[in-house]
């Protein structure tokens, strides 16, 4: 009787956990944390760590692992900040 198996492999490299960016609802500024191995983007555009220009509409922030890094399973990688 044939048997089957599911093999799950994580990407090679250092495991890093993205940190949630912060949002100031008064100034509408999103602050991106500086985490080695994590690339953040706002509405699909890659951004550098630190304060971003004030948003004028709801913004989607996503984190992705840089080359040579990976995220553990079930880690939050996207956030929505409502203007």
GROMACS .gro file of C-alpha atoms in nm:
model
   83
    1UNK     CA    1   0.000   0.000   0.000
    2UNK     CA    2   0.159   0.334  -0.106
    3UNK     CA    3   0.212   0.596   0.161
    4UNK     CA    4   0.242   0.968   0.123
    5UNK     CA    5   0.388   1.244   0.333
    6UNK     CA    6   0.377   1.618   0.335
    7UNK     CA    7   0.716   1.779   0.375
    8UNK     CA    8   0.725   2.134   0.501
    9UNK     CA    9   1.053   2.318   0.477
   10UNK     CA   10   1.129   2.664   0.600
   11UNK     CA   11   1.343   2.897   0.398
   12UNK     CA   12   1.713   2.879   0.476
   13UNK     CA   13   1.876   3.152   0.677
   14UNK     CA   14   1.838   3.335   1.003
   15UNK     CA   15   1.495   3.338   1.161
   16UNK     CA   16   1.371   3.686   1.247
   17UNK     CA   17   1.039   3.812   1.381
   18UNK     CA   18   0.895   4.135   1.238
   19UNK     CA   19   0.784   4.399   1.487
   20UNK     CA   20   0.457   4.584   1.436
   21UNK     CA   21   0.505   4.943   1.317
   22UNK     CA   22   0.351   5.215   1.531
   23UNK     CA   23   0.091   5.467   1.421
   24UNK     CA   24   0.019   5.810   1.568
   25UNK     CA   25  -0.350   5.879   1.501
   26UNK     CA   26  -0.305   6.250   1.573
   27UNK     CA   27  -0.018   6.317   1.331
   28UNK     CA   28  -0.105   6.022   1.100
   29UNK     CA   29   0.262   5.916   1.098
   30UNK     CA   30   0.361   5.551   1.075
   31UNK     CA   31   0.696   5.464   1.231
   32UNK     CA   32   0.873   5.164   1.082
   33UNK     CA   33   1.099   4.970   1.322
   34UNK     CA   34   1.461   4.893   1.233
   35UNK     CA   35   1.483   4.513   1.241
   36UNK     CA   36   1.775   4.338   1.069
   37UNK     CA   37   1.641   4.100   0.806
   38UNK     CA   38   1.295   4.258   0.774
   39UNK     CA   39   1.185   4.467   0.476
   40UNK     CA   40   0.873   4.677   0.528
   41UNK     CA   41   0.648   4.824   0.260
   42UNK     CA   42   0.355   5.063   0.274
   43UNK     CA   43   0.090   5.008   0.007
   44UNK     CA   44   0.339   4.798  -0.189
   45UNK     CA   45   0.626   5.049  -0.179
   46UNK     CA   46   0.939   4.952   0.014
   47UNK     CA   47   1.025   5.200   0.292
   48UNK     CA   48   1.321   5.258   0.522
   49UNK     CA   49   1.296   5.244   0.902
   50UNK     CA   50   1.183   5.552   1.092
   51UNK     CA   51   0.900   5.802   1.062
   52UNK     CA   52   0.719   5.799   0.730
   53UNK     CA   53   0.534   6.093   0.572
   54UNK     CA   54   0.187   6.140   0.718
   55UNK     CA   55  -0.071   5.915   0.553
   56UNK     CA   56  -0.378   6.069   0.393
   57UNK     CA   57  -0.578   5.746   0.360
   58UNK     CA   58  -0.589   5.401   0.515
   59UNK     CA   59  -0.249   5.232   0.467
   60UNK     CA   60  -0.147   4.867   0.441
   61UNK     CA   61   0.195   4.784   0.588
   62UNK     CA   62   0.359   4.453   0.509
   63UNK     CA   63   0.680   4.289   0.630
   64UNK     CA   64   0.886   4.047   0.424
   65UNK     CA   65   1.208   3.864   0.509
   66UNK     CA   66   1.524   3.995   0.344
   67UNK     CA   67   1.750   3.759   0.150
   68UNK     CA   68   1.908   3.510   0.389
   69UNK     CA   69   1.631   3.551   0.650
   70UNK     CA   70   1.299   3.382   0.717
   71UNK     CA   71   1.000   3.430   0.946
   72UNK     CA   72   0.869   3.162   1.181
   73UNK     CA   73   0.530   3.009   1.106
   74UNK     CA   74   0.217   3.196   1.215
   75UNK     CA   75   0.384   3.534   1.265
   76UNK     CA   76   0.193   3.852   1.183
   77UNK     CA   77   0.334   4.020   0.873
   78UNK     CA   78   0.070   4.275   0.772
   79UNK     CA   79  -0.108   4.559   0.946
   80UNK     CA   80  -0.375   4.810   0.840
   81UNK     CA   81  -0.366   5.163   0.976
   82UNK     CA   82  -0.693   5.355   0.934
   83UNK     CA   83  -0.665   5.726   0.860
   0.00000   0.00000   0.00000
